[in-house]
PDB file of C-alpha atoms in Angstrom:
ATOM      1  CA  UNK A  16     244.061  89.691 164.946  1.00  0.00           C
ATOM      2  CA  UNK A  17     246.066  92.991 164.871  1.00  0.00           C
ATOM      3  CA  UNK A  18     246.779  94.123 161.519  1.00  0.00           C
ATOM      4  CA  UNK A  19     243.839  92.346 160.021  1.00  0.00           C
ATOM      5  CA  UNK A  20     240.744  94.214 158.578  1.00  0.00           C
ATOM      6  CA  UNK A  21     237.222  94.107 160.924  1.00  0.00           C
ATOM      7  CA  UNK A  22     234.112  93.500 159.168  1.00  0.00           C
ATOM      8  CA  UNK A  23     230.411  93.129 159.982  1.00  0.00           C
ATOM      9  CA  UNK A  24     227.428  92.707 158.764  1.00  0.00           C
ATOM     10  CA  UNK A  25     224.008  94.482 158.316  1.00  0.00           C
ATOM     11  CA  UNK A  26     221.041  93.361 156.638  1.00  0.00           C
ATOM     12  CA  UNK A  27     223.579  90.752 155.020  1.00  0.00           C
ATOM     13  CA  UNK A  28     225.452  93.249 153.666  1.00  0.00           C
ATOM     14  CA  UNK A  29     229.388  93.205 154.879  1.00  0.00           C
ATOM     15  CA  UNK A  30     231.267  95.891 155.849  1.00  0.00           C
ATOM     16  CA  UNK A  31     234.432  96.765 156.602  1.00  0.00           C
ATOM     17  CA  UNK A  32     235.022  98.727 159.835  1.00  0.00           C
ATOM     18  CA  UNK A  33     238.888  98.460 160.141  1.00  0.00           C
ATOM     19  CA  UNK A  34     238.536 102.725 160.015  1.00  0.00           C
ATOM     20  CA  UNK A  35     236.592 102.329 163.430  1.00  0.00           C
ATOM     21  CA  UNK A  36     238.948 100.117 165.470  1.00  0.00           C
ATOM     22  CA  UNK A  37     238.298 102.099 168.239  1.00  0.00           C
ATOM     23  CA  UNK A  38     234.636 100.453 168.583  1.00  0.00           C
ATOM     24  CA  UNK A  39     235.105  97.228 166.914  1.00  0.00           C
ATOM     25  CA  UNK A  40     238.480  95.935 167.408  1.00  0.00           C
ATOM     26  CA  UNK A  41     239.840  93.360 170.223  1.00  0.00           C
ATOM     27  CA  UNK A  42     238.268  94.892 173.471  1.00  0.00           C
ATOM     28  CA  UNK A  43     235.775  97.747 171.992  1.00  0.00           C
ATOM     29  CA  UNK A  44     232.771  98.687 172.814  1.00  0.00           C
ATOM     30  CA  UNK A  45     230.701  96.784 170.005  1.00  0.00           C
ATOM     31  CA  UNK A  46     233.534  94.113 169.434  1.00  0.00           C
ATOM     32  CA  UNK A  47     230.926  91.251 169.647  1.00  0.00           C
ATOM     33  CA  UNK A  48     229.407  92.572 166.599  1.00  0.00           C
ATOM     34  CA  UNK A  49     232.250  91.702 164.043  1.00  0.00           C
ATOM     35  CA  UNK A  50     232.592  88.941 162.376  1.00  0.00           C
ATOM     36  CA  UNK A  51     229.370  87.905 162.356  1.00  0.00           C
ATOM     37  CA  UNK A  52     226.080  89.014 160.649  1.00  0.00           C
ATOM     38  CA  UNK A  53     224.512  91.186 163.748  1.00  0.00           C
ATOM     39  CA  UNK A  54     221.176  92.501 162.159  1.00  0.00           C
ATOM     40  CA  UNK A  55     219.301  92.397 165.377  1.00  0.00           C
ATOM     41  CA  UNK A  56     221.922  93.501 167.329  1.00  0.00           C
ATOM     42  CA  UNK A  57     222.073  96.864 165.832  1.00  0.00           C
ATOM     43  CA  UNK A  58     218.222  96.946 165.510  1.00  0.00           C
ATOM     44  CA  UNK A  59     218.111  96.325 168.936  1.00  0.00           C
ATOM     45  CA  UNK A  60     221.164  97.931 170.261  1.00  0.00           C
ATOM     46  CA  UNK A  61     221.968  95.038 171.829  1.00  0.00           C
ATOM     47  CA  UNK A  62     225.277  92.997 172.530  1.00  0.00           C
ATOM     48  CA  UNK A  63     223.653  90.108 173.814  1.00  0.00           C
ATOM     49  CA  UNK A  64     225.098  87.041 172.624  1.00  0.00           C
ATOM     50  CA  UNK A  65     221.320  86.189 171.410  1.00  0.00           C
ATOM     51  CA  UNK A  66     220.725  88.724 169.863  1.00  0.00           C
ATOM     52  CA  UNK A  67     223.867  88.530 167.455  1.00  0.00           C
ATOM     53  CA  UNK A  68     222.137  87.289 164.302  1.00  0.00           C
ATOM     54  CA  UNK A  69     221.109  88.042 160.743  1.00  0.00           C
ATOM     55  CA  UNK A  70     217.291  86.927 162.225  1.00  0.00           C
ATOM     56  CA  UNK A  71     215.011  89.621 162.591  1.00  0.00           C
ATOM     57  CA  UNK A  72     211.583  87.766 163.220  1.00  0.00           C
ATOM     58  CA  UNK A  73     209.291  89.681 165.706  1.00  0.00           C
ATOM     59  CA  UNK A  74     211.571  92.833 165.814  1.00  0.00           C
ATOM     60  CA  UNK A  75     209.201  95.702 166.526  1.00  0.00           C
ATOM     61  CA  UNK A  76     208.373  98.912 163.846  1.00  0.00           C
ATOM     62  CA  UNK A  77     210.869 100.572 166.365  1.00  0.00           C
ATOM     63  CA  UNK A  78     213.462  98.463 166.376  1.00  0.00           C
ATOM     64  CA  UNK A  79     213.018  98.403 161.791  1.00  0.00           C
ATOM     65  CA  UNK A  80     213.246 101.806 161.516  1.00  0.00           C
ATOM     66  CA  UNK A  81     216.091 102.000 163.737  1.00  0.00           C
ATOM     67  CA  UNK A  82     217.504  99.507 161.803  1.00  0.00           C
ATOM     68  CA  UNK A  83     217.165 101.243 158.748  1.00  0.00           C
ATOM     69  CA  UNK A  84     218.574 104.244 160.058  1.00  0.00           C
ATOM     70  CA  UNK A  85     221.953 102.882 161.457  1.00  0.00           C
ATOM     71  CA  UNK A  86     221.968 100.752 158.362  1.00  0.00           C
ATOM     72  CA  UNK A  87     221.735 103.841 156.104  1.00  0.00           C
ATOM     73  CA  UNK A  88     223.521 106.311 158.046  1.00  0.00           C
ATOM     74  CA  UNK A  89     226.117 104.929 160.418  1.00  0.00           C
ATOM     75  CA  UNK A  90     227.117 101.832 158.317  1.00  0.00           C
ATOM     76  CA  UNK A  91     226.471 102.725 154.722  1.00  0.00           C
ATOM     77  CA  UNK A  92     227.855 106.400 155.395  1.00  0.00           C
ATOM     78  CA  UNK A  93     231.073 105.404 156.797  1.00  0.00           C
ATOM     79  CA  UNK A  94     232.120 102.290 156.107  1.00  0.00           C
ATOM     80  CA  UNK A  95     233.091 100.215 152.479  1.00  0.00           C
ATOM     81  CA  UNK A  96     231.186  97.557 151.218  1.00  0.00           C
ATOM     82  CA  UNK A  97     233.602  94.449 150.949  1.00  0.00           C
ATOM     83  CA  UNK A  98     230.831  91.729 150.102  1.00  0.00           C
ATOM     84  CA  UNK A  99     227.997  89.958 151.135  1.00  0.00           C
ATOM     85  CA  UNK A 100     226.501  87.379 153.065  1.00  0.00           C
ATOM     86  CA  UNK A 101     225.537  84.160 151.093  1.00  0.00           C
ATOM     87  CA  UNK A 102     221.650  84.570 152.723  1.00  0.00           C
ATOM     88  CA  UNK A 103     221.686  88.284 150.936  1.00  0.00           C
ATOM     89  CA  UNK A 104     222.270  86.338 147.320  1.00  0.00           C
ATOM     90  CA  UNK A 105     221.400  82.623 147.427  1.00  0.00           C
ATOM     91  CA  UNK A 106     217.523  81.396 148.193  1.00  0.00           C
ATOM     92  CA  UNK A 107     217.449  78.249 151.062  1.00  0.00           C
ATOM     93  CA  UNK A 108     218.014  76.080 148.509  1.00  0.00           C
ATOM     94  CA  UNK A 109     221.342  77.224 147.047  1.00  0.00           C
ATOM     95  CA  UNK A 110     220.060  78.657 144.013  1.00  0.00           C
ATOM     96  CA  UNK A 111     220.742  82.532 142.706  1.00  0.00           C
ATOM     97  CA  UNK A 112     218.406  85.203 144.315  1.00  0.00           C
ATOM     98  CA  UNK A 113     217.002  86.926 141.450  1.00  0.00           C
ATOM     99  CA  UNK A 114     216.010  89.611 143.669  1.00  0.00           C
ATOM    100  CA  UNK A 115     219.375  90.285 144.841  1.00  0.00           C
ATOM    101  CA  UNK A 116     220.211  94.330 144.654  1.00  0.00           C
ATOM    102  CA  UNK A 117     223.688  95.199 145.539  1.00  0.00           C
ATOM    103  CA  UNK A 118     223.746  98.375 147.288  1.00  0.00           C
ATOM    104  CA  UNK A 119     225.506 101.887 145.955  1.00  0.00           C
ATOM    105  CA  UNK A 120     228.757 101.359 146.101  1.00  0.00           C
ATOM    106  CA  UNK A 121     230.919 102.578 143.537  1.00  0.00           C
ATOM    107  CA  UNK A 122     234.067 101.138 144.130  1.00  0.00           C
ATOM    108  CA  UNK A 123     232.564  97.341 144.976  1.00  0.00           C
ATOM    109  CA  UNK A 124     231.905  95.289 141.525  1.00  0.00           C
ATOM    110  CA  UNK A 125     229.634  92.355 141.180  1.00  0.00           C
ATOM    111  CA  UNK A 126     230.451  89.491 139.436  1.00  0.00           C
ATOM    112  CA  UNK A 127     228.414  86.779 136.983  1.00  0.00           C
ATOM    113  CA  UNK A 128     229.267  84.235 139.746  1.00  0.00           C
ATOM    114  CA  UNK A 129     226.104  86.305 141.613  1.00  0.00           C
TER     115      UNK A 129
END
């Protein structure tokens, strides 16, 4: 919708890419990334429909590091933290993650409810 905010997520972090509505908004280049959790997507480079999940079983070392590079300096570089996905901080079963780290954000506070 125009006017609304565009977010994404990595790694089941979510971001908000409203600043880069050039590339994610209605019509962009990488518009069927938003709105959904795209992990292998972007460790791919891919826009394939199948490939536009949080799942990232039998990705290569390639594709990871890749991953871990966009993650760190394309998404985490330019674009706010706004939350994150309910796989990044609740186990299968609905309880807490314990393991759950949020990343560096400064201006993005966690709460108890986590």
């Amino acid at each position: 919708q125009e006017g609304e905010p565009i977010y994404l997520a990595v790694k089941g972090v979510v971001f908000d890419v409203t600043s880069g509505k050039e590339f994610y908004g209605k019509g962009a280049p990488y518009n069927a990334l938003a709105g959904k959790d795209s992990t292998r997507g972007v460790a791919k480079m891919s826009l394939d429909p199948k490939d536009l999940t949080h799942d990232i079983t039998g990705l290569t070392e390639e594709e990871l590091k890749s991953l871990d590079d966009t993650f760190n300096n394309v998404y985490k570089a330019k674009y706010p933290i706004v939350g994150y996905t309910s796989r990044r901080i609740l186990n299968e079963d609905g309880s807490p993650n314990l393991d759950f780290k949020p990343e560096d954000q400064p201006h993005f506070i966690i709460t108890d409810e986590f």
